[in-house]
Coordinates of C-alpha atoms in Angstrom, one line a residue:
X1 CA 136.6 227.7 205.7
X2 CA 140.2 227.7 205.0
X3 CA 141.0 225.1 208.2
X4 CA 138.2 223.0 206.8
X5 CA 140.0 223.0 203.0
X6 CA 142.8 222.1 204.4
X7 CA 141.1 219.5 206.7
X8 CA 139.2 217.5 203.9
X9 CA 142.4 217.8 201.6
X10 CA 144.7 216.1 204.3
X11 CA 141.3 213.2 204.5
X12 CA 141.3 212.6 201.0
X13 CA 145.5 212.5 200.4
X14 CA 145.2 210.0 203.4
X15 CA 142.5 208.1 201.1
X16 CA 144.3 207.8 198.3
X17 CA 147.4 206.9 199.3
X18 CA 147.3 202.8 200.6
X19 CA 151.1 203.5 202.0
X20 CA 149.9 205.3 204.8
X21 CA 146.3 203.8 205.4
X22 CA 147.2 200.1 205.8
X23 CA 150.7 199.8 205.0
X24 CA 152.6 197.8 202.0
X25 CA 150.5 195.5 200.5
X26 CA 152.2 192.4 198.3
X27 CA 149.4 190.5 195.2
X28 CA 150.9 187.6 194.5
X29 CA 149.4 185.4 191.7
X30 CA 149.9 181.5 191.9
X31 CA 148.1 178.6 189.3
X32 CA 147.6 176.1 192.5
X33 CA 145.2 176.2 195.1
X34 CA 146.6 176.0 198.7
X35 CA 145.5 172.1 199.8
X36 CA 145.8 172.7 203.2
X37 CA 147.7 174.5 206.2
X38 CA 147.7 172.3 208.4
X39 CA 151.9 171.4 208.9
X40 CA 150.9 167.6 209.9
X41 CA 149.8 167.6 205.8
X42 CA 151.8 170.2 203.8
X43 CA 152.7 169.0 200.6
X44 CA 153.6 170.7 197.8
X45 CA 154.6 173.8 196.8
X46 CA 151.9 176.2 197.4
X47 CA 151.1 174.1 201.1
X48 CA 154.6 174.7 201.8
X49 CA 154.1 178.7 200.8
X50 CA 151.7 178.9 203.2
X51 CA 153.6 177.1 206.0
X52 CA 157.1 179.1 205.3
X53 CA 154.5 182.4 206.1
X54 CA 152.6 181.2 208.7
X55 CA 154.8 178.3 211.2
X56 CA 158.3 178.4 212.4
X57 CA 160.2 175.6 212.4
X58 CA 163.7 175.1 215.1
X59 CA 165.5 175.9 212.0
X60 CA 165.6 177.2 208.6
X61 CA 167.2 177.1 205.1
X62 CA 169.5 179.9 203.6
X63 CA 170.0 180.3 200.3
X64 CA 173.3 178.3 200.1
X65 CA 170.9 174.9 201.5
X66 CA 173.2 175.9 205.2
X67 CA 170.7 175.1 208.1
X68 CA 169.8 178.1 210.2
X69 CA 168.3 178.8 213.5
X70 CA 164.7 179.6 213.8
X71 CA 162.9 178.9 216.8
X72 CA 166.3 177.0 218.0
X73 CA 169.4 179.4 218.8
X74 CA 171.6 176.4 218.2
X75 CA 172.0 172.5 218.3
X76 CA 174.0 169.4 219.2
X77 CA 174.7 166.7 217.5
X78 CA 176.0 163.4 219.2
X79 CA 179.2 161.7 218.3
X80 CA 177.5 159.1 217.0
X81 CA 174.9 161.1 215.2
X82 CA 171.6 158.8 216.4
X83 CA 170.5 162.2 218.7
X84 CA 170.1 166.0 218.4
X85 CA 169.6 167.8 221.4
X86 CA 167.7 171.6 220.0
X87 CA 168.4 174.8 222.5
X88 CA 164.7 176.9 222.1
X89 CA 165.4 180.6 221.9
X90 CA 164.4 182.2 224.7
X91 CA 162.8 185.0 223.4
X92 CA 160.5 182.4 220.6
X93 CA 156.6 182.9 221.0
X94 CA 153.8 182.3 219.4
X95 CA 151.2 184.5 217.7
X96 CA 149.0 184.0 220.8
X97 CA 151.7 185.8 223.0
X98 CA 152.5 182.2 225.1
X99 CA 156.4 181.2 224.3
X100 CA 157.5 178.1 222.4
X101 CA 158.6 175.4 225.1
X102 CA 159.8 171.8 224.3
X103 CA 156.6 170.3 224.9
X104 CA 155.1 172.1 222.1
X105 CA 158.0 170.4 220.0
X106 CA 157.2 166.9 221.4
X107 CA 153.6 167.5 220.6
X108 CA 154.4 168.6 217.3
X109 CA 156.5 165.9 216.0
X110 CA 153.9 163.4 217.8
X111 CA 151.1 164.8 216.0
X112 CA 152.9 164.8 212.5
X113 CA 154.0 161.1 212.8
X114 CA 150.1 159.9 214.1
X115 CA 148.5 161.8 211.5
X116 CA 151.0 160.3 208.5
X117 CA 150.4 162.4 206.0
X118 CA 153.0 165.1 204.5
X119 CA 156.6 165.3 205.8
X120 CA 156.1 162.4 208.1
X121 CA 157.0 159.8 205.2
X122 CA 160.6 161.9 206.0
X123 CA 161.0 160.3 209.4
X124 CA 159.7 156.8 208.7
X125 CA 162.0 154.4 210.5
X126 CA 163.6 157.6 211.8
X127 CA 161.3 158.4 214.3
X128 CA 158.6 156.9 216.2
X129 CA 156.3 157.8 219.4
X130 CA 158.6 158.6 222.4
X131 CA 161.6 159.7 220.2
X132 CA 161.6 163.4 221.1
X133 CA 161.7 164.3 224.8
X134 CA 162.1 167.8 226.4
X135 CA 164.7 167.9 228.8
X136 CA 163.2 171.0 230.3
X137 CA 161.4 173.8 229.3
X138 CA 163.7 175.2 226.5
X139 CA 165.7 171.7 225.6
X140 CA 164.1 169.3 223.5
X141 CA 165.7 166.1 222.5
X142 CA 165.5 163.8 218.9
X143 CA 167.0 160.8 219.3
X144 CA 167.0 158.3 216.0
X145 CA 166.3 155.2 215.7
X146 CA 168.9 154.7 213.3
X147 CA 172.4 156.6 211.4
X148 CA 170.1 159.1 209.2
X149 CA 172.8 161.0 208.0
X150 CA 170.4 163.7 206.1
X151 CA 168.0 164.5 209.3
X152 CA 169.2 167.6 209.9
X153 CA 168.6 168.8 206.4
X154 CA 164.6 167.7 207.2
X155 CA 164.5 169.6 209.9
X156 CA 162.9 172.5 208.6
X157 CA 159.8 170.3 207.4
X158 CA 158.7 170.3 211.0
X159 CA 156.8 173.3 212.1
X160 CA 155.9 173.6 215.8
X161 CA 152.5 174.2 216.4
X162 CA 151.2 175.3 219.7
X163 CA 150.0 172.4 221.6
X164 CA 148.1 174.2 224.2
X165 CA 145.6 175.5 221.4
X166 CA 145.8 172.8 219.1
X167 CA 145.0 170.0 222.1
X168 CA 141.8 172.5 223.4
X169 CA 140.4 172.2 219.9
X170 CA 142.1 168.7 219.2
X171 CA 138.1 167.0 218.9
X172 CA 138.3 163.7 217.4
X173 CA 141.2 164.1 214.6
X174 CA 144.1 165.1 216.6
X175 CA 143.1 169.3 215.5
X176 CA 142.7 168.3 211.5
X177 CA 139.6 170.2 211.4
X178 CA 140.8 173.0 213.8
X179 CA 143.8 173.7 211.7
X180 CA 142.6 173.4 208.5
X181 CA 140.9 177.0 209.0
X182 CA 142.9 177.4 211.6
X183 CA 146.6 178.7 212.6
X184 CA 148.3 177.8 216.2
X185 CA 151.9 178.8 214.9
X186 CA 154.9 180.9 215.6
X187 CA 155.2 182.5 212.4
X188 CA 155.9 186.3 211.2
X189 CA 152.1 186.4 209.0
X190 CA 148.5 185.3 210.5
X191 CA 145.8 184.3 208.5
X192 CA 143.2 186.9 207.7
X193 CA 141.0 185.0 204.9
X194 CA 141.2 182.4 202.8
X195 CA 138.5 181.0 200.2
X196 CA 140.1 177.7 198.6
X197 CA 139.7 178.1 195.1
X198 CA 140.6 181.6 195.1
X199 CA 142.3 183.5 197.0
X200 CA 144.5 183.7 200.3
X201 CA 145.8 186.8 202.6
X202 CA 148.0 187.3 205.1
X203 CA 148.9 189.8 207.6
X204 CA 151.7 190.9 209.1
X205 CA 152.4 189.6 213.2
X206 CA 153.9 193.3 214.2
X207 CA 155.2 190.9 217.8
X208 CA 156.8 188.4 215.9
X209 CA 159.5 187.2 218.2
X210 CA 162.5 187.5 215.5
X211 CA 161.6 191.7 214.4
X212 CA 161.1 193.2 211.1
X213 CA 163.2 195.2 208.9
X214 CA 162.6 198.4 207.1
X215 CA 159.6 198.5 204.5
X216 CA 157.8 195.4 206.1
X217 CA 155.2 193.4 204.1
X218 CA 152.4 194.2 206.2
X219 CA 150.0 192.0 203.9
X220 CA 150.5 189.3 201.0
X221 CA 147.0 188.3 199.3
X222 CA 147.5 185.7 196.9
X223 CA 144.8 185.6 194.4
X224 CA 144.5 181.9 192.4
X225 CA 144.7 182.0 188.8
X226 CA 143.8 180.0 185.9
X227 CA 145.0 181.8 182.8
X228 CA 147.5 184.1 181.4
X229 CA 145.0 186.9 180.4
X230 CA 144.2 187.1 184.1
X231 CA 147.6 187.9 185.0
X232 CA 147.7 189.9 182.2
X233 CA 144.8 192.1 183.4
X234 CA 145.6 192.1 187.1
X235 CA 149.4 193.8 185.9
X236 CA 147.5 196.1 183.6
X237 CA 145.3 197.3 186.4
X238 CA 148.0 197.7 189.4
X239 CA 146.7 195.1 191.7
X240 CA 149.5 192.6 190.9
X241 CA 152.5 193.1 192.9
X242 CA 154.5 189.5 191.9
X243 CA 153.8 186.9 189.5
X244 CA 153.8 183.5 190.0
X245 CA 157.1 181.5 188.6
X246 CA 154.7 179.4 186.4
X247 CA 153.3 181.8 183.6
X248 CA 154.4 181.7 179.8
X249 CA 156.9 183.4 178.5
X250 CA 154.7 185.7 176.6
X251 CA 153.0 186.6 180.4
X252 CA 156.6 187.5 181.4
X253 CA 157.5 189.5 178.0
X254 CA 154.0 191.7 178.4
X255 CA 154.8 192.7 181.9
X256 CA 158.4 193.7 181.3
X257 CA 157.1 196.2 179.0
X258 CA 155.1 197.9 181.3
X259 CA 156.9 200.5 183.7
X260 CA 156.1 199.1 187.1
X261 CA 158.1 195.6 186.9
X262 CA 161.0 194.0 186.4
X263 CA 162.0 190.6 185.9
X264 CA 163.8 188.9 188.5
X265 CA 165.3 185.4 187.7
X266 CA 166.7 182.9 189.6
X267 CA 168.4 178.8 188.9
X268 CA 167.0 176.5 191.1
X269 CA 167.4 173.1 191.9
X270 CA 163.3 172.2 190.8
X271 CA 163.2 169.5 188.3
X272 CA 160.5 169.3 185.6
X273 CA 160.1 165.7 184.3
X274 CA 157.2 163.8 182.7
X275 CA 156.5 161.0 185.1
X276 CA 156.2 157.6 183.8
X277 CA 153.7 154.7 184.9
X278 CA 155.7 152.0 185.4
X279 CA 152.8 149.8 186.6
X280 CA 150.5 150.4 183.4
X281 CA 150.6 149.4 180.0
X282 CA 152.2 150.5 177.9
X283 CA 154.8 152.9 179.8
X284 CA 155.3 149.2 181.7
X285 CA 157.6 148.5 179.1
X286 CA 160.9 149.9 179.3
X287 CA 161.2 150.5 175.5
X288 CA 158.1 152.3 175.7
X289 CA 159.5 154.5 178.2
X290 CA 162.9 155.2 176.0
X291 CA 160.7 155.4 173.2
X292 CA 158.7 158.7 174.3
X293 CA 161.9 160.0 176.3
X294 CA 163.5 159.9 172.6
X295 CA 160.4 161.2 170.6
X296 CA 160.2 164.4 173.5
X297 CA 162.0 167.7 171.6
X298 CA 164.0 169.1 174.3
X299 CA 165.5 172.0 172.0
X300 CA 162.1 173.3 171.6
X301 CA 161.0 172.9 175.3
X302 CA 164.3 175.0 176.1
X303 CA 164.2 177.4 173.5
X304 CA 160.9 178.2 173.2
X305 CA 158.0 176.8 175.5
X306 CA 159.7 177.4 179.0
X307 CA 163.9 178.1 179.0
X308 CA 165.5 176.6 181.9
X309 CA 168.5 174.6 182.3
X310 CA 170.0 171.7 181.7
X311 CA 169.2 168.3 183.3
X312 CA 170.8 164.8 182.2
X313 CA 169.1 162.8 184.8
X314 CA 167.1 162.8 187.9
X315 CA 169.7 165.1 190.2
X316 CA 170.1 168.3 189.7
X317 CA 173.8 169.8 189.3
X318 CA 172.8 171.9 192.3
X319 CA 173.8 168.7 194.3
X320 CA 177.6 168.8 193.0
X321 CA 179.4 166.3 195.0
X322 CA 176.5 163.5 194.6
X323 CA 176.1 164.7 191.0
X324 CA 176.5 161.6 188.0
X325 CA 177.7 163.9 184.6
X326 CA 176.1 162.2 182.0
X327 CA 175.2 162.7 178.3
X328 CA 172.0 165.4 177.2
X329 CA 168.9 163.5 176.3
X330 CA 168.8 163.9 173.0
X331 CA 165.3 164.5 170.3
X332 CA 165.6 161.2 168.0
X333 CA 162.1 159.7 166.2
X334 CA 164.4 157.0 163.9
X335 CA 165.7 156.1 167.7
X336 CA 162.3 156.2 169.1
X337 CA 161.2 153.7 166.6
X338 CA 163.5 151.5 167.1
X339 CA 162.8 151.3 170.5
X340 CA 159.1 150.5 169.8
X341 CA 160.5 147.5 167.7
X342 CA 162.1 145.9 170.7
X343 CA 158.8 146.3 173.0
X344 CA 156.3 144.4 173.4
X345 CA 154.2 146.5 171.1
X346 CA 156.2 145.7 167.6
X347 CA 154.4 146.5 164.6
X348 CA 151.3 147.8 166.5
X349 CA 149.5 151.0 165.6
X350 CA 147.3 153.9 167.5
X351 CA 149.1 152.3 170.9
X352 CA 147.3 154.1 173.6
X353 CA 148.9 156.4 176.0
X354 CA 147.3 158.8 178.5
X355 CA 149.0 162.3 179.4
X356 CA 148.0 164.9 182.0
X357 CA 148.7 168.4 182.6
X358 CA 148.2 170.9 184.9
X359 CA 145.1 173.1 183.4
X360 CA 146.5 176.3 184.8
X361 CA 149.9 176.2 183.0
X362 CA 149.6 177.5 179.8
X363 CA 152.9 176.4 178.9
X364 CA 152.4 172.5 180.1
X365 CA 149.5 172.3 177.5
X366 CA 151.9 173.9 175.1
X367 CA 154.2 171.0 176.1
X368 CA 151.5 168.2 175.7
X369 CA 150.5 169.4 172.7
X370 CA 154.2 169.0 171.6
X371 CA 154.4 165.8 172.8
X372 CA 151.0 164.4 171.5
X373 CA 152.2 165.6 167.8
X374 CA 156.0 163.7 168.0
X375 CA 154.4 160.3 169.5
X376 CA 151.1 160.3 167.0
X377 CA 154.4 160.5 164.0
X378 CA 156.0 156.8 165.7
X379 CA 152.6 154.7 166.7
X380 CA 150.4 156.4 169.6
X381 CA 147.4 157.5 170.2
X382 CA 147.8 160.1 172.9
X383 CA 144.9 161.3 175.2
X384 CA 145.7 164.4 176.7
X385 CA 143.9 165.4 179.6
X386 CA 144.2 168.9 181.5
X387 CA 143.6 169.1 184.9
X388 CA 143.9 171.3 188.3
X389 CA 146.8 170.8 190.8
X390 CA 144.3 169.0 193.4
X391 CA 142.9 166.5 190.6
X392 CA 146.7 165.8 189.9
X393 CA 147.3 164.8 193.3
X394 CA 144.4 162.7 193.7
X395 CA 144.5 160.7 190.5
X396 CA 148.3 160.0 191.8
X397 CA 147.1 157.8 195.1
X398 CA 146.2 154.7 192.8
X399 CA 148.3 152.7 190.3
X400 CA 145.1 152.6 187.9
X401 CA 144.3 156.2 187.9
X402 CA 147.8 157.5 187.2
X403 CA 148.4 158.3 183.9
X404 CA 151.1 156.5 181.5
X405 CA 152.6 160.3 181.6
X406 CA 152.4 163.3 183.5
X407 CA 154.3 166.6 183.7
X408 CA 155.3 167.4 187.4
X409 CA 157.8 169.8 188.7
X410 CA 159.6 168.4 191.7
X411 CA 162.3 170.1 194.0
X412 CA 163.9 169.1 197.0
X413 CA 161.9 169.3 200.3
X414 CA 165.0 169.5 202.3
X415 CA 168.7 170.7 201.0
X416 CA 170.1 167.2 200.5
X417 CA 169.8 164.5 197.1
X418 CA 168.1 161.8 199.5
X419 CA 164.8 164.9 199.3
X420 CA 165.4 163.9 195.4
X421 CA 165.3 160.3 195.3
X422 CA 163.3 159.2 198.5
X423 CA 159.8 161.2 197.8
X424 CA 160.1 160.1 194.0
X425 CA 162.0 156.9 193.9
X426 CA 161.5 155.3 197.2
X427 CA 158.3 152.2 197.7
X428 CA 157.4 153.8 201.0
X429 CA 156.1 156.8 199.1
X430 CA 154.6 155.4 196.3
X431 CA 150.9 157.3 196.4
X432 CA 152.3 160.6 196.3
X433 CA 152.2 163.1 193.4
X434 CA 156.1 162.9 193.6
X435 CA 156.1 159.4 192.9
X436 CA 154.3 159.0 190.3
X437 CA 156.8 156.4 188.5
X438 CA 155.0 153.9 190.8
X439 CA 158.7 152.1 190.8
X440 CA 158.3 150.2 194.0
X441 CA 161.6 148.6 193.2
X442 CA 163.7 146.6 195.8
X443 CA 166.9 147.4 194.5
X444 CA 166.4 151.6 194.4
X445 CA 165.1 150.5 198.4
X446 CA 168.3 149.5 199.0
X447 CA 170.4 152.0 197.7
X448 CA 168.2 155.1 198.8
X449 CA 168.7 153.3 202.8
X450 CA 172.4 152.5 202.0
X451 CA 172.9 156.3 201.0
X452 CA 170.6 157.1 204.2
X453 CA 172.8 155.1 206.5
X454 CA 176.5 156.3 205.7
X455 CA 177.5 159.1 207.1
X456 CA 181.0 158.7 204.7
X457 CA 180.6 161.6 202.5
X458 CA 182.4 159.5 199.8
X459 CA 180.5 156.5 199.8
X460 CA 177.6 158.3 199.9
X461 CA 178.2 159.9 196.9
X462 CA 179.2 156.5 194.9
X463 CA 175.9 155.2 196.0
X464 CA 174.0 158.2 194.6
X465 CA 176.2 158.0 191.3
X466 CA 174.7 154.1 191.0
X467 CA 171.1 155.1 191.9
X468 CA 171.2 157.9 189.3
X469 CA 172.5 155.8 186.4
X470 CA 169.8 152.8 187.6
X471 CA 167.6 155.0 187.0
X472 CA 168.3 156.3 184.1
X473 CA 168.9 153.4 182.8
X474 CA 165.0 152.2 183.9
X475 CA 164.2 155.4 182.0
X476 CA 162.0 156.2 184.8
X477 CA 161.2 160.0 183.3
X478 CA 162.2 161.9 180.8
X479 CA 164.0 164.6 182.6
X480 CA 163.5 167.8 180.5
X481 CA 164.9 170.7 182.7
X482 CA 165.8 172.3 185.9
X483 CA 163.6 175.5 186.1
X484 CA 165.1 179.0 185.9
X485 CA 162.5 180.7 187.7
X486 CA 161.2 184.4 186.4
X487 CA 159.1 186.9 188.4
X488 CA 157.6 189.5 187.1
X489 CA 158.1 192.2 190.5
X490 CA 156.7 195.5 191.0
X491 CA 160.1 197.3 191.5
X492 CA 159.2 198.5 195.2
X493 CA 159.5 194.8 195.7
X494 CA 162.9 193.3 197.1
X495 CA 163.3 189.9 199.0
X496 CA 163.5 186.8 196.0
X497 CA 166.4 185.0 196.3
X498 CA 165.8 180.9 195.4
X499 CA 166.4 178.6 198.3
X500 CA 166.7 174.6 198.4
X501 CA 163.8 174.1 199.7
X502 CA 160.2 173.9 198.4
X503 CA 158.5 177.6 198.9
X504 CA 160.9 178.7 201.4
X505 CA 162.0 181.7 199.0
X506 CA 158.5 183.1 199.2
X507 CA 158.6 183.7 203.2
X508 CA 157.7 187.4 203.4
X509 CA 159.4 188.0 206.4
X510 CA 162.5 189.0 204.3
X511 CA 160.9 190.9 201.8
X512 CA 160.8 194.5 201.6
X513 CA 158.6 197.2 200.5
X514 CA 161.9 199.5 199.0
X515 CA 159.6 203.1 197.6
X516 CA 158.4 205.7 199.8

């Protein structure tokens, strides 16, 4: 009797105690649904999430923007700079067991710049069929059509699928449908479930080709959520192990209270900005656009809705040496009348003006709601309109169905200025929820190439110093802040650090589970 005491005792300690059973387990909360995870299509921030977890790329970002090897052990550069010649590691496999080769690379890039969607706007007149041949089985080569002198910094935005799977299930969309339920990556995390519009989870590869550390993440499930008092609740009860970076700052005040977390808080170089229309009246106006840049209240945006730092134009300081120092915006209704007076809408009343939202973000209605207040005090009629991540970036693919104004947070996709200006700036990727602006200006063309095609780190940076003070001039946005991101973190938790590039600070690989 005594052996059996002892017997069911040990069973039920084993029970209760998730450590042992099935290893550390990470609940992440995030207020977007994952689009896709396919890396032909990736995105935005929660695509890239996914990506960072489940795809390798030949390199990586640290958290100083320095390339890093990943799947590549090391690269050369010609003296010209048209070609990069990529050295696989020898060791680099995929979760299937079968290694990374070159031809998997070739396939890769092939299949991103057919399909055109996500990071192949990057490459566009950089690359084309043909332009990335393996030299043998562990030596792949890029060669450029053109002096690109920020492709190594997009690097990273290619993950390598494995074109032995992807080509057996290829049907009659080059894989789509295969990978968008689907992973053929190298990657430290498979993909155990995923239903869209709630939740995601991942599991650990215990093979993956680079190792783990101590306290390994052996799962991350990331539950979708759509209002503070869920986050709330999911804290309260234990099953949250991380916030998301986008909940209110009364979200982030609750959970510091409670025992289990502490707040972790990072600068990035992620811009928030509300997006103007430039196509539609009335934000076709450029007075217009000064008008509500000068009626938004950045003090209280700061102080009070969502603190985060300063940010004077469309770069961030992050980017020092390409960096234009210029004066705050400033809050100003008498100015934002006056502005009115010289449009095209002088002496007019209840002028119409469409703002959207995300729905999810408590503190982006708090926002609209601030600005539908000032602009109603100078001569608008604001319609605000709240709506999920994935409505955002459809209503964004037409000029007529983007609104005059929306609020979008946009960092760099790759650790260089041109990831700032080309996906929000550039014609070629008008269409996109970065671009938004709907600019499709020839001069901003110019300089964005000019910039592209110098590999004179001074030039470069005069060019970029013009571009930033065109278009702030154009009052293309109001540019409200860089974001200072907050996690709440169960304090077992270690791993955040920000890095450069979209999601690339929430691959779990580094993360550790620190408790006993």
């Amino acid at each position: 009797m005594r052996s059996s005491l002892i017997l069911v005792l040990g069973l039920c300690a084993l029970a209760l105690s998730p450590t042992f059973a099935a290893g550390h387990t990470a609940t992440v909360n995030t207020v977007q649904i994952f689009g896709t995870i396919d890396p032909a299509k990736i995105s935005d921030y929660t695509d890239y999430m996914a990506s960072a977890n489940l795809y390798d790329g030949l390199a990586n970002v640290d958290p100083d923007g320095n390339l890093v090897p990943e799947l590549a052990e090391k690269w050369d550069v010609s003296p010209d700079a048209t070609s990069v010649t990529f050295h696989i590691r020898p060791d680099a496999k995929f979760q299937d067991g079968s290694p990374v080769e070159a031809e998997d690379v070739v396939y890769s890039v092939e299949r991103l710049l057919k399909i055109n969607q996500g990071p192949a706007n990057l490459f566009a007149g950089v690359l084309k069929p043909g332009s990335v041949e393996a030299i043998d089985p562990k030596t792949v080569k890029f060669t450029l059509l053109k002096t690109f002198s920020p492709f190594l910094a997009t690097v990273p935005a290619i993950r390598i699928v494995n074109s032995k799977i992807v080509k057996a299930n290829a049907g009659a969309d080059d894989g789509q449908t295969y990978l968008s339920t689907h992973v053929a990556g190298a990657g430290p995390y498979t993909l155990k479930s995923w239903d869209r519009g709630s939740q995601m989870t991942i599991e650990r590869d215990p093979n993956y080709y680079r190792g783990w550390g101590e306290g390994p993440i052996d799962e991350v499930r990331f539950i979708i959520t759509n209002d503070e008092a869920t986050v709330r609740s999911m804290a309260a009860s234990g099953e949250l192990t991380m916030s998301s970076q986008y909940q209110s700052p009364d979200t982030y005040d609750a959970l510091s209270k409670m025992p289990r977390f502490k707040i972790v808080t990072g600068v990035t170089p992620v811009a928030f900005y509300l997006k103007f229309n430039s196509k539609v009246a009335p934000t076709d106006d450029v007075h217009i656009r000064k008008a509500i840049a000068l009626a938004t209240d950045y003090d209280t945006i700061h102080n009070t809705i969502i603190p985060g730092g300063e940010l004077t134009g469309p770069l961030p300081k992050t980017f020092a040496g390409a960096y234009l120092p210029t004066p705050a915006p400033k809050f100003d209704l008498e100015a934002a009348k006056a502005e009115i007076a010289k449009s095209g809408y002088a002496g007019k009343t209840d002028i119409p003006l469409s703002l959207t939202y995300v729905s999810s973000a408590k503190f982006e209605e708090e926002l609209a709601l601030l600005m539908q207040s000032n602009l109603e005090q100078i001569g608008f009629k604001v319609t605000l309109s709240g709506e999920p991540w994935n409505r955002v970036t459809e209503i964004a693919t037409k000029v007529e169905t983007t609104p005059n104004v929306t609020e979008v947070f946009f960092g760099p996709t790759y650790p260089s200025p041109d990831s700032m200006f080309y996906a929000q700036y550039d014609s070629k990727s008008a269409g996109t929820w970065a671009s938004m602006e709907w600019l499709q200006n020839p001069e901003i063309d110019k300089m964005i190439d000019a910039a592209r095609a110098t590999g004179d780190a001074a030039a470069q940076a005069k060019i970029y110093k013009d571009l930033q003070q065109t278009l702030i001039d154009q009052q293309t946005d109001a540019f409200l802040e860089t974001q200072v991101v907050r996690h709440a973190m169960d304090k077992c938790l270690d791993g955040y650090v920000p890095v450069p590039m979209q999601s690339f600070d929430y691959a779990f690989h580094k993360y550790k589970w620190t408790c006993s």
